[in-house]
Short mmCIF file of C-alpha atoms in Angstrom, two decimals:
data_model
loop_
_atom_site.label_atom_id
_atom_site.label_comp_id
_atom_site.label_asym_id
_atom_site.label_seq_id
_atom_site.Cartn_x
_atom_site.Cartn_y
_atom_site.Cartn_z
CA UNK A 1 0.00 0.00 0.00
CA UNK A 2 1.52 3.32 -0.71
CA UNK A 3 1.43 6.56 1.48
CA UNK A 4 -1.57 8.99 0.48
CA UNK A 5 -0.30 11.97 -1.13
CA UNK A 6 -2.05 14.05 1.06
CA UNK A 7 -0.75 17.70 1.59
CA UNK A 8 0.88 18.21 5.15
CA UNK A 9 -0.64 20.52 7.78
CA UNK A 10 1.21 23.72 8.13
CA UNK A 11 3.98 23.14 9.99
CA UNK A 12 3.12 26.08 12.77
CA UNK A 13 -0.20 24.48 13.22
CA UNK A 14 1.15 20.79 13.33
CA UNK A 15 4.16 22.42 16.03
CA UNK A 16 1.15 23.52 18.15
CA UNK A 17 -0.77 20.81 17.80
CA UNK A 18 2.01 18.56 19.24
CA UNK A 19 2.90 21.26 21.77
CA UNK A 20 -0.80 20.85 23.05
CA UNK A 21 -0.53 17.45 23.41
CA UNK A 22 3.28 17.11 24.64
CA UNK A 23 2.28 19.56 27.21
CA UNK A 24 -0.60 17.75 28.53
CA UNK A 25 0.62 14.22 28.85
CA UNK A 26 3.66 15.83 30.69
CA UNK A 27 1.34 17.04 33.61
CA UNK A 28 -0.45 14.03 33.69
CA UNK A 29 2.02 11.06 33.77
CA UNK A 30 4.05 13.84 36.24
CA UNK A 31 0.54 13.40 38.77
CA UNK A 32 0.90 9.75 37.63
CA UNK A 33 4.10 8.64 38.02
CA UNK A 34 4.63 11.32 41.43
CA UNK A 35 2.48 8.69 43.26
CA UNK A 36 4.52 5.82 42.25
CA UNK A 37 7.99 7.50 43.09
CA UNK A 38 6.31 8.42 46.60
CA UNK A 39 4.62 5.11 47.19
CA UNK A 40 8.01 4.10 46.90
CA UNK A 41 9.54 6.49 49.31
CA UNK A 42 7.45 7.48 51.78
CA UNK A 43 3.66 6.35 51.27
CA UNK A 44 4.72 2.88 53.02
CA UNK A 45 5.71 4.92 56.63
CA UNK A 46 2.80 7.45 56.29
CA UNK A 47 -0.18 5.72 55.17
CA UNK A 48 0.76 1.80 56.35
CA UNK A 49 2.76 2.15 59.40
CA UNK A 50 3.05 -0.88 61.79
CA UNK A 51 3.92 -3.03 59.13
CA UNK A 52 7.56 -4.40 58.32
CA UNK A 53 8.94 -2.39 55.74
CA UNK A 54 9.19 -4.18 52.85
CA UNK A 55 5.26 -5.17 53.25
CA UNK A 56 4.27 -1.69 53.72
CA UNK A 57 6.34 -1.20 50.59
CA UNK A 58 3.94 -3.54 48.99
CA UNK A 59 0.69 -2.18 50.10
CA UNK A 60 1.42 1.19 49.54
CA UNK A 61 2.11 -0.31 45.87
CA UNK A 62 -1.01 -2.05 45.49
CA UNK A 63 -2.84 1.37 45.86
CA UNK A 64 -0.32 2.41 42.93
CA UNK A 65 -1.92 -0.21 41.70
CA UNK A 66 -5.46 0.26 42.46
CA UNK A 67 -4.74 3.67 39.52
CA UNK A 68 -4.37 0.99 36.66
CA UNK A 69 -7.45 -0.98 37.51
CA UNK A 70 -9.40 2.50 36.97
CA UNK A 71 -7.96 3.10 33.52
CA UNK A 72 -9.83 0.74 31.99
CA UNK A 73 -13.35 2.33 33.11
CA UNK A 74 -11.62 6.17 32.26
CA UNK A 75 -10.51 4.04 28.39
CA UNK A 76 -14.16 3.16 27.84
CA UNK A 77 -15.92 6.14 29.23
CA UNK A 78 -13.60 8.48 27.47
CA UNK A 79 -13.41 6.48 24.38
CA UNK A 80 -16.93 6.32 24.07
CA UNK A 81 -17.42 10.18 24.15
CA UNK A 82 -14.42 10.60 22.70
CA UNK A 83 -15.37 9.36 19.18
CA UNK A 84 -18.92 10.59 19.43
CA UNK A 85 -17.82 14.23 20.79
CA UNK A 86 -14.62 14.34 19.68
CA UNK A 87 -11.04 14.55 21.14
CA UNK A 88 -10.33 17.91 22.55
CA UNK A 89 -13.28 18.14 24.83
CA UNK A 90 -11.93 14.86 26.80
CA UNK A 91 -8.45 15.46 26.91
CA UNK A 92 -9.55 18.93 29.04
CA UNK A 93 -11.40 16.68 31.16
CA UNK A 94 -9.07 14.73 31.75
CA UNK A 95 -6.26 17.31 32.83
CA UNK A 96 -8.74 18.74 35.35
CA UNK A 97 -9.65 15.40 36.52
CA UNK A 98 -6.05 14.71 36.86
CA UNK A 99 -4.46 18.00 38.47
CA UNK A 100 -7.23 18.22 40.79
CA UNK A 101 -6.70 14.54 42.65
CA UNK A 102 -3.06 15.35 42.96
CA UNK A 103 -3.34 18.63 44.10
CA UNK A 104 -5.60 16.55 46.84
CA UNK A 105 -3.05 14.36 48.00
CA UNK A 106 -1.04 16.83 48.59
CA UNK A 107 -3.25 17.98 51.07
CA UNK A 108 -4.11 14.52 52.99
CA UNK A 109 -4.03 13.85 56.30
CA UNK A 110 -1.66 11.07 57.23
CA UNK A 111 -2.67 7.58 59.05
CA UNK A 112 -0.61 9.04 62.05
CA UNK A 113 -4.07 12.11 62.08
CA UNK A 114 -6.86 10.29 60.90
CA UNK A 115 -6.13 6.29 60.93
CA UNK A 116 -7.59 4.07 58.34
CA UNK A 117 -9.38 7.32 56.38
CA UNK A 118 -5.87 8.17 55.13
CA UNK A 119 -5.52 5.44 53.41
CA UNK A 120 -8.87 5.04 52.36
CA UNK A 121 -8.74 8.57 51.12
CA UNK A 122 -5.53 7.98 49.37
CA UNK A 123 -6.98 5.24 47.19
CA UNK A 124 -10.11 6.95 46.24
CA UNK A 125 -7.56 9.85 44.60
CA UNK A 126 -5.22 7.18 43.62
CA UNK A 127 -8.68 6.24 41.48
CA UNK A 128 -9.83 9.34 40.17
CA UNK A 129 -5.91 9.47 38.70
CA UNK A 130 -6.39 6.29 37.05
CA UNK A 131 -9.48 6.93 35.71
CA UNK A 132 -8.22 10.27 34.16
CA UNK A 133 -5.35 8.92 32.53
CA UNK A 134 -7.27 6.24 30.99
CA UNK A 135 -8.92 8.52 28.85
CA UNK A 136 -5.97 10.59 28.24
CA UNK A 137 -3.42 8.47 26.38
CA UNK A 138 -5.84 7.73 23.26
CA UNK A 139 -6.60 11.52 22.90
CA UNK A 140 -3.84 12.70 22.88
CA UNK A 141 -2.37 10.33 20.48
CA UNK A 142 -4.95 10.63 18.35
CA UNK A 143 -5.18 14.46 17.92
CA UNK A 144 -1.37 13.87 16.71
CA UNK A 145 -1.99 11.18 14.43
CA UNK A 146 -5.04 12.98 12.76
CA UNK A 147 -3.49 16.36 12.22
CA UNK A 148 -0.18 15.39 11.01
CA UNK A 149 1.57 14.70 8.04
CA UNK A 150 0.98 10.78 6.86
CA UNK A 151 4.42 10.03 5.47
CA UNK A 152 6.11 11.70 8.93
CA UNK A 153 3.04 9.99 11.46
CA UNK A 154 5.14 7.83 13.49
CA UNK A 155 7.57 10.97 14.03
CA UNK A 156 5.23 13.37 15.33
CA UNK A 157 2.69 10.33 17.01
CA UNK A 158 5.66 9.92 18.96
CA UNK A 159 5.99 13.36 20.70
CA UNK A 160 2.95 13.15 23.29
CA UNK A 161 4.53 9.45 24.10
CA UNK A 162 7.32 11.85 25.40
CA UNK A 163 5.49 13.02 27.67
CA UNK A 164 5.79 10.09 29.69
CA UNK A 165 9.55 10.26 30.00
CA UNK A 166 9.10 14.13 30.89
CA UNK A 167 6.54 13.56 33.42
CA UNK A 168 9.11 10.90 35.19
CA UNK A 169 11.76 13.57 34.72
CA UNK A 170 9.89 15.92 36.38
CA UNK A 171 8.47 14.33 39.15
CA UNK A 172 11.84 12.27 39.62
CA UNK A 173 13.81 15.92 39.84
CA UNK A 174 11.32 17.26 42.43
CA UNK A 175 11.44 14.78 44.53
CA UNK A 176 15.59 14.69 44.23
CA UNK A 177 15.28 18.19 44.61
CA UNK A 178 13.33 17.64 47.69
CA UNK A 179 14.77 15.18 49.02
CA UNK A 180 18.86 16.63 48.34
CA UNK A 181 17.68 20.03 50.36
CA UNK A 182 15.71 18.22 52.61
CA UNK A 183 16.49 15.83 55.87
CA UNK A 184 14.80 12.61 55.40
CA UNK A 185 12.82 13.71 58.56
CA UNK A 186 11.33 17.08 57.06
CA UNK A 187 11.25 15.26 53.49
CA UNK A 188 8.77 12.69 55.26
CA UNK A 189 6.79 15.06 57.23
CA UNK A 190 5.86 17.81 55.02
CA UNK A 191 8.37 17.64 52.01
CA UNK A 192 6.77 15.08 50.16
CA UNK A 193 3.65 17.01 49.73
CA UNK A 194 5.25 20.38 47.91
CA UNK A 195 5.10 18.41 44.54
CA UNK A 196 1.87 16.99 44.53
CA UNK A 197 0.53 20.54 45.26
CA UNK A 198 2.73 21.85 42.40
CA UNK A 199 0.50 19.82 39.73
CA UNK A 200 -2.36 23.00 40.06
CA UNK A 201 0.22 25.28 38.76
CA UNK A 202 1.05 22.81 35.85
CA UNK A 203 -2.71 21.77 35.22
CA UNK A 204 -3.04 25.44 35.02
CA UNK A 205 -0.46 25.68 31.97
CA UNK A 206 -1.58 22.80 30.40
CA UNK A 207 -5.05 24.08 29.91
CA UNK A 208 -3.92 27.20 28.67
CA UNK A 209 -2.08 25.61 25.89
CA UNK A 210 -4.98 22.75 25.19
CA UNK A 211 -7.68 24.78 24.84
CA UNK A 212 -5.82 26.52 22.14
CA UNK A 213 -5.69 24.01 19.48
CA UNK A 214 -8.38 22.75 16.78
CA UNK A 215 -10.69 19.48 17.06
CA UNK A 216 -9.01 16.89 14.88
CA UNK A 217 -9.68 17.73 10.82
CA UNK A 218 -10.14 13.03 9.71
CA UNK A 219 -12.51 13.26 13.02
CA UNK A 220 -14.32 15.97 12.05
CA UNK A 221 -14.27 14.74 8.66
CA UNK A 222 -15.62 11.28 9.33
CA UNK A 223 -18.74 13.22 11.89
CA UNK A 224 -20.08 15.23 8.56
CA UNK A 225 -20.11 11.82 6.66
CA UNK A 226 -21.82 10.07 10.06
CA UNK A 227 -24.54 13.23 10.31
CA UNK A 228 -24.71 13.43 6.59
CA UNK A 229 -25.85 9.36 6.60
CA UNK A 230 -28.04 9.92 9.37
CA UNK A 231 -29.70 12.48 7.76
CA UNK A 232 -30.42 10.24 4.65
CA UNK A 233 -32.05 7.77 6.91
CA UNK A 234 -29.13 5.11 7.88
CA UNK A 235 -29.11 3.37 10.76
CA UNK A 236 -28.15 4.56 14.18
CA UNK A 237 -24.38 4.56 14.56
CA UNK A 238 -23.34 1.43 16.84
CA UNK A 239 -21.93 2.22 19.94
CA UNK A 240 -18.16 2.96 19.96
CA UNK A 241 -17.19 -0.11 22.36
CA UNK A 242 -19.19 -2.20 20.45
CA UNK A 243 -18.14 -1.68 17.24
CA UNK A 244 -14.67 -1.91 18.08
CA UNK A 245 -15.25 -5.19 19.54
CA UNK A 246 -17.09 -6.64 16.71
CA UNK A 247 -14.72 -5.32 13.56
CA UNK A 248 -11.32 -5.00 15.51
CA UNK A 249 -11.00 -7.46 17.97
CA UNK A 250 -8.07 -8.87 17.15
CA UNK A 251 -6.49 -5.50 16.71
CA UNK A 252 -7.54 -5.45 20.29
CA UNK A 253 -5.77 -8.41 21.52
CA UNK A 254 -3.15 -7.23 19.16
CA UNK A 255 -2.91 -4.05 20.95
CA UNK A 256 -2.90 -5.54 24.50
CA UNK A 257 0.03 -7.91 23.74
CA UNK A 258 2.02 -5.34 22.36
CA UNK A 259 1.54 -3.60 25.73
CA UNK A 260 2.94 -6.56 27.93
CA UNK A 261 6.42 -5.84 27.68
CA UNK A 262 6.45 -2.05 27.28
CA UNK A 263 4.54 -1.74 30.36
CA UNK A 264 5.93 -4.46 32.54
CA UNK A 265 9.66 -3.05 31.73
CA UNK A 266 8.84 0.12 31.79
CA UNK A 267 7.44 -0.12 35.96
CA UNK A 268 10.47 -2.69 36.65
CA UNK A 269 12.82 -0.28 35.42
CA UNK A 270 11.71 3.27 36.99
CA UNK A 271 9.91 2.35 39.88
CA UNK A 272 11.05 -0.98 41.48
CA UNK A 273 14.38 0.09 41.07
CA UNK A 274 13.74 2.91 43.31
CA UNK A 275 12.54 0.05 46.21
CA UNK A 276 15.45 -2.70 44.59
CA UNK A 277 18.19 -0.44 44.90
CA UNK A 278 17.62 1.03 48.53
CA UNK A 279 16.42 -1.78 50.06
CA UNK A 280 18.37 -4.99 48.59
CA UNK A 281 21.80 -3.34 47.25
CA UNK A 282 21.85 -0.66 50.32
CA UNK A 283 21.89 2.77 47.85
CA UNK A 284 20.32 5.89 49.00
CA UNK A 285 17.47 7.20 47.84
CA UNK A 286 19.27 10.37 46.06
CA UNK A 287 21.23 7.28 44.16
CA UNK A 288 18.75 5.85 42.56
CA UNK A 289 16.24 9.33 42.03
CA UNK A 290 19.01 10.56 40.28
CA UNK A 291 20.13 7.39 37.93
CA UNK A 292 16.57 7.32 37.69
CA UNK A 293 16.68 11.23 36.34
CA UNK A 294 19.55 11.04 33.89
CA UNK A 295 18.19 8.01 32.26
CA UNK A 296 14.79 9.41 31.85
CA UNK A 297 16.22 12.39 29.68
CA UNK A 298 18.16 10.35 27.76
CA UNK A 299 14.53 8.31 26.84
CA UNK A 300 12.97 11.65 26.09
CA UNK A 301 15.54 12.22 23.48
CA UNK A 302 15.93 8.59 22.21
CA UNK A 303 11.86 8.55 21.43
CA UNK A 304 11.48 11.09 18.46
CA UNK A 305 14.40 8.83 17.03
CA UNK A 306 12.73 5.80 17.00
CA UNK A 307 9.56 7.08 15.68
CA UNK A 308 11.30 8.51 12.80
CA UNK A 309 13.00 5.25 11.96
CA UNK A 310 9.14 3.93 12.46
CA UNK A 311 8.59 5.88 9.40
CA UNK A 312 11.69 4.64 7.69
CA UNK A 313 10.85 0.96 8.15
CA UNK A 314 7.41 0.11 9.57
CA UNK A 315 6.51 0.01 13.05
CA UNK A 316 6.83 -3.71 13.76
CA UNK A 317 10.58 -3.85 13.56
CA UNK A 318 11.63 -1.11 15.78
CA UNK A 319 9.22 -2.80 17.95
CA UNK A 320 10.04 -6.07 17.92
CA UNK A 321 13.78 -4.82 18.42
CA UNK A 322 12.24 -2.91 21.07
CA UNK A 323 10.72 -6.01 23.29
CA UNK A 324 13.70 -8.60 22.51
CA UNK A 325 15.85 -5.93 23.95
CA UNK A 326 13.95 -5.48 27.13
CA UNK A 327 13.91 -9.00 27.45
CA UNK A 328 17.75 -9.43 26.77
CA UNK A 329 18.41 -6.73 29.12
CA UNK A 330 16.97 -8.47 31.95
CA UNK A 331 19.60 -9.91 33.67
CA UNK A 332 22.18 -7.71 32.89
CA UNK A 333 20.21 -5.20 34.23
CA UNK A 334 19.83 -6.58 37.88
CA UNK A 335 23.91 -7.61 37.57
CA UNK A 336 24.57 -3.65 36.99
CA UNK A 337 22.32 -2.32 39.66
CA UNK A 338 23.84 -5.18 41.96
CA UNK A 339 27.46 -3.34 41.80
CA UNK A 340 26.15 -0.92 44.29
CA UNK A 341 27.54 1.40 42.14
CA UNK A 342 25.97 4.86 40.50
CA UNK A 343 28.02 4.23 37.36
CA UNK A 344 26.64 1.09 36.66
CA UNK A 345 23.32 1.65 37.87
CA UNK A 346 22.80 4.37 35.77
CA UNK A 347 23.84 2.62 32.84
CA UNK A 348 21.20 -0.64 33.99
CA UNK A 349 18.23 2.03 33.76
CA UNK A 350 19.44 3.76 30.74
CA UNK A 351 19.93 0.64 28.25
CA UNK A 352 16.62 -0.41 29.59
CA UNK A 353 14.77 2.84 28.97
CA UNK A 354 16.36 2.91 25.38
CA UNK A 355 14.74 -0.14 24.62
CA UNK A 356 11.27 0.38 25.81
CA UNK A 357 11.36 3.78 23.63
CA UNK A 358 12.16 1.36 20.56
CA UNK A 359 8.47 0.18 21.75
CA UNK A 360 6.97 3.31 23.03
CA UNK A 361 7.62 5.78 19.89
CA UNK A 362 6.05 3.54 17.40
CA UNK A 363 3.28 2.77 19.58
CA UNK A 364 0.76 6.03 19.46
CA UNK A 365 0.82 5.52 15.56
CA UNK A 366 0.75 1.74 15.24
CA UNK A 367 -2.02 1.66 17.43
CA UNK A 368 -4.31 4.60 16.04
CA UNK A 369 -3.75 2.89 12.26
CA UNK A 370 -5.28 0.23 13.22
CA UNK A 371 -8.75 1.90 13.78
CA UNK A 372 -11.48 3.22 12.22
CA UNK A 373 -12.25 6.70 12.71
CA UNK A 374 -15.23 6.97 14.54
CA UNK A 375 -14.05 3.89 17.05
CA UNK A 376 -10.34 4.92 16.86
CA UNK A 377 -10.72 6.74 20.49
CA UNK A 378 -12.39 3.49 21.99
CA UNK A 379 -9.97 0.97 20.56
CA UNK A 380 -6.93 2.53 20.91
CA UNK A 381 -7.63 3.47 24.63
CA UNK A 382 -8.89 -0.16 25.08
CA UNK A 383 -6.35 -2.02 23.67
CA UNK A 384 -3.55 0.52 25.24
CA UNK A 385 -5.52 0.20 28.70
CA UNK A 386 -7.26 -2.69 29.40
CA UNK A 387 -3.60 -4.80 29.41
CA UNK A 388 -2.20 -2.22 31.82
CA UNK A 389 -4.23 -3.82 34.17
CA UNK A 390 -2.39 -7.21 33.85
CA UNK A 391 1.41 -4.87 32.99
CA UNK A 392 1.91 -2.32 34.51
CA UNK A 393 -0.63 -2.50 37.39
CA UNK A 394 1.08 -5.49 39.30
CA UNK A 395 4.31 -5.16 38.21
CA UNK A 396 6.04 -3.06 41.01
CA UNK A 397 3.97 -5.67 43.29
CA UNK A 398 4.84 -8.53 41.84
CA UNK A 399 8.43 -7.45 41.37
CA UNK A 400 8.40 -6.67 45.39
CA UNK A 401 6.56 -10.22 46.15
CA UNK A 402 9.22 -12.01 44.25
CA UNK A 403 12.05 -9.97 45.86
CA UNK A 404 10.77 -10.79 49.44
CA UNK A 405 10.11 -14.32 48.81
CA UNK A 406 13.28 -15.36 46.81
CA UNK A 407 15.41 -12.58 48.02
CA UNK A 408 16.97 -12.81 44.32
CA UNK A 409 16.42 -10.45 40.85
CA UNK A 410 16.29 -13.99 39.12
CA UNK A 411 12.61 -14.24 39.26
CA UNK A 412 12.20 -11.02 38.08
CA UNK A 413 14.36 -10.95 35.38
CA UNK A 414 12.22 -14.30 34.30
CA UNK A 415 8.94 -12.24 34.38
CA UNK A 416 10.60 -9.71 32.20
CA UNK A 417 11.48 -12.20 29.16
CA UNK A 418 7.92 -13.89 29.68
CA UNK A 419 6.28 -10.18 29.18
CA UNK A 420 8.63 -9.63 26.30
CA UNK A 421 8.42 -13.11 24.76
CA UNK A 422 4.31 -12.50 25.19
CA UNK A 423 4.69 -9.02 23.18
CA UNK A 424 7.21 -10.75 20.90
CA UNK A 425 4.23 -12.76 19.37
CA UNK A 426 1.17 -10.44 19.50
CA UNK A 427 3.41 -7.98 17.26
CA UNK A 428 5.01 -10.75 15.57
CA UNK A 429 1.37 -11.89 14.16
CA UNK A 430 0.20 -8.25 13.10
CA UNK A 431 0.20 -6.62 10.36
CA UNK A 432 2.36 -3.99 9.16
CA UNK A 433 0.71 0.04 9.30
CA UNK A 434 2.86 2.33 8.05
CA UNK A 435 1.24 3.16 5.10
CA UNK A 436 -2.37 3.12 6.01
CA UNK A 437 -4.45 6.31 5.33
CA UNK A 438 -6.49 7.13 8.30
CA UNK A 439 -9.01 9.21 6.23
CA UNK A 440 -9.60 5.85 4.23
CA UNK A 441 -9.96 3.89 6.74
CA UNK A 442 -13.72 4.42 7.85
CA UNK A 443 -14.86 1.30 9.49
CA UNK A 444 -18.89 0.00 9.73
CA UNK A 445 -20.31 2.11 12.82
CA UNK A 446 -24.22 1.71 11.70
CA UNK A 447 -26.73 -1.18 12.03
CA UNK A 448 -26.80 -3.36 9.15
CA UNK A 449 -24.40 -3.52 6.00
CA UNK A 450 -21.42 -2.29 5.79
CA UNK A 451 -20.43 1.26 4.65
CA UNK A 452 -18.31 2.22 1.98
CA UNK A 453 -14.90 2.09 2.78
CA UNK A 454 -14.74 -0.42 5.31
CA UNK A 455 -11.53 -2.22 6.29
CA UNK A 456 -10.18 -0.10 2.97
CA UNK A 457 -6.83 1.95 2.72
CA UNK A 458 -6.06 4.02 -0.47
CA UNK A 459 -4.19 2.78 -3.03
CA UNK A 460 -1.52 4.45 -5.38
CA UNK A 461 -4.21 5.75 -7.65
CA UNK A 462 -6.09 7.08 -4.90
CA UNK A 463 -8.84 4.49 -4.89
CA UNK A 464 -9.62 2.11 -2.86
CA UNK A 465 -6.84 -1.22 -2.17
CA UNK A 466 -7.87 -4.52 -1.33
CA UNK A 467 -9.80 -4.67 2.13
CA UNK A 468 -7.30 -5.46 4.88
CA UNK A 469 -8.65 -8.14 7.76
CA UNK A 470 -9.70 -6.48 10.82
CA UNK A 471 -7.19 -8.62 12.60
CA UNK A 472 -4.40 -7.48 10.74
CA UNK A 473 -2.79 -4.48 12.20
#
């Protein structure tokens, strides 16, 4: 299939566009991945206290966790309205929805003030996060992917998955900031709470610069053609959800592989390191925030890269090369951070982070070409969300289980290469996207036959190709 020649936004547009989305991802996986540096740090002595450390380490990581199992729920619920209202609406949402629950944690009470409520109170926030970033991923993918320039889509898909990488960079050099000008007993009593409550002066920003760009042009685009069959007489559009899961359920399971090993390696890597390095190799804290740091810059620049050699040579390779290194890197990993040295620890993170970018970057656009449309919103966020509850959810808490019970990386290393092997063969089985024309790719959202267009990319000529299988990527 070639590349539609379609004429490239103007670049000044496109640069805001990204900027908008960049922008907002950054606050949110900051709020995000804030609570999972902390739960690492500190959330085990003020919210579970009594326990022995290492199992208030884990239940102050299973309300990390608890934030994945709401994703799901904030994937459907934004997907839904999402396709149906479009994507800028939601992705403002979702910032406020965001900024404002970790703006509240900053403000909680401890266990050592109220008792159980501070935990309780913790987790319902630690919800209202998940639940917002659910819906925030596929939007802000997606208003990338649909403004920008086909041949160049994996390139400038790629930026808002930077945001992840800058919200760890920035939440990672608080807290080092914090915690190098800081005693560990003012960091724990009141330090730890200056950073949530800096997330209302970055929701604040982020707004700003959202609310500034255009609704997607293919989604608004494919709503004329759904209004202008409605007013015909068609059919009533299917639900999102449920036309995803009847013409691209395999892009679905597709979707959720893929995920296994970029979000297993991703938690293993940034934030059980943090409890790995203090607690089993003897490091301080500052050690391992700041290896931690460095490396996550270094995977902010590396992304762009590989989503411009995504363009070059399909997503699936740089994938693929992505999850066999993760899964190669496993035990070296654990042998570098085991030197109790910086140097080497550093290095452990950094490899690793370089090879979940190979699968990060080509993600946003892999995953939005396989979509229709008008269900694009839904499946991306589905597929991208639903496996985070089996990735990334448990995998701090698993990694910490395995730690206490075998005392040894070795187990952990193993669930690595099984996550990696797993995402080896859901990407190895799909299809290749690179070339597909969102604008042609419409989809069957009504009741009955099929629309025009369905399952079809355009060809050389500019007509329609032969239909590709809904479980081909």
């Amino acid at each position: 299939m070639a590349a539609p020649a379609t004429s490239p936004p103007a670049s000044a547009n496109l640069r805001r566009i990204v900027a908008a989305s960049l922008i907002g991802t950054t606050v949110e996986w900051y709020d995000f991945f804030l609570y999972g540096s902390a739960a690492a740090l500190v959330f085990n002595k003020l919210f579970f206290p009594g326990s022995d450390p290492l199992v208030g380490t884990l239940l102050s990581f299973l309300t990390y966790a608890v934030g994945f199992a709401a994703r799901p729920l904030g994937a459907l619920v934004f997907g839904h309205y999402g396709d149906r209202l479009g994507r800028k609406k939601l992705l403002v949402l979702s910032l406020l929805l965001m900024g404002g629950a970790t703006f509240a944690i900053g403000l909680l009470p401890t266990h050592a003030t109220v008792g159980t409520a501070a935990p309780v109170l913790l987790t319902a926030l630690r919800l209202v996060q998940g639940f917002a970033l659910g819906g925030e991923w596929g939007g802000a993918v997606l208003l990338v992917s649909e403004h920008g320039d086909a041949r160049r889509r994996g390139f400038w898909a790629s930026w808002p998955q930077t945001g992840a990488p800058a919200g760890q960079l920035l939440a990672t050099g608080v807290l080092s900031v914090m915690t190098a000008l800081l005693s560990d007993a003012a960091f724990t009593s009141w330090g730890w709470r200056v950073p949530f409550l800096l997330s209302g002066v970055l929701v604040i920003v982020g707004l700003w610069v959202r609310l500034s760009v255009d609704e997607s042009p293919v989604f608004r685009a494919a709503l004329a053609r759904a209004e202008a069959r409605r007013a015909e007489g068609a059919a009533l559009e299917r639900m999102p959800l449920v036309a995803v899961l009847r013409h691209h359920w395999r892009d679905v399971l597709i979707a959720m592989g893929a995920r296994m090993a970029e979000n297993i390696s991703y938690y293993v890597i940034t934030a059980f390191v943090l409890v790995y390095a203090t607690s089993h190799t003897g490091l301080s804290q500052q050690t391992a925030l700041n290896a931690v740091l460095i490396a996550s810059a270094l995977h902010f620049a590396v992304i762009p890269a590989w989503g411009a050699l995504s363009d070059r040579i399909g997503r699936r390779p740089v994938y693929l090369l992505g999850a066999a290194g993760v899964g190669v890197w496993a035990f070296p990993f654990f042998a570098l951070v085991d030197s109790h040295h910086f140097g080497p620890l550093l290095l452990a993170v950094s490899v690793g982070l370089v090879f979940h970018g190979a699968m990060y970057a080509p993600q946003a656009a892999f995953f939005a070409e396989m979509f229709a449309t008008r269900m694009r919103y839904s499946g991306a966020s589905i597929g991208a969300q639903f496996s985070s509850v089996a990735a990334g959810a448990p995998a701090p808490l698993i990694a910490t289980a395995l730690l206490a019970d075998y005392d040894s990386p070795t187990p952990i290393a193993l669930y690595v290469i099984a996550a990696a092997l797993l995402t080896l063969l859901a990407v190895g089985v799909a299809r290749e996207t690179r070339s597909r024309d969102l604008t042609a790719v419409e989809g069957n959202a009504v009741e009955g036959d099929a629309v025009a267009g369905e399952g079809r990319t355009a060809g050389p000529d500019g007509g329609a190709s032969s239909a590709v299988p809904s479980g081909g990527a």
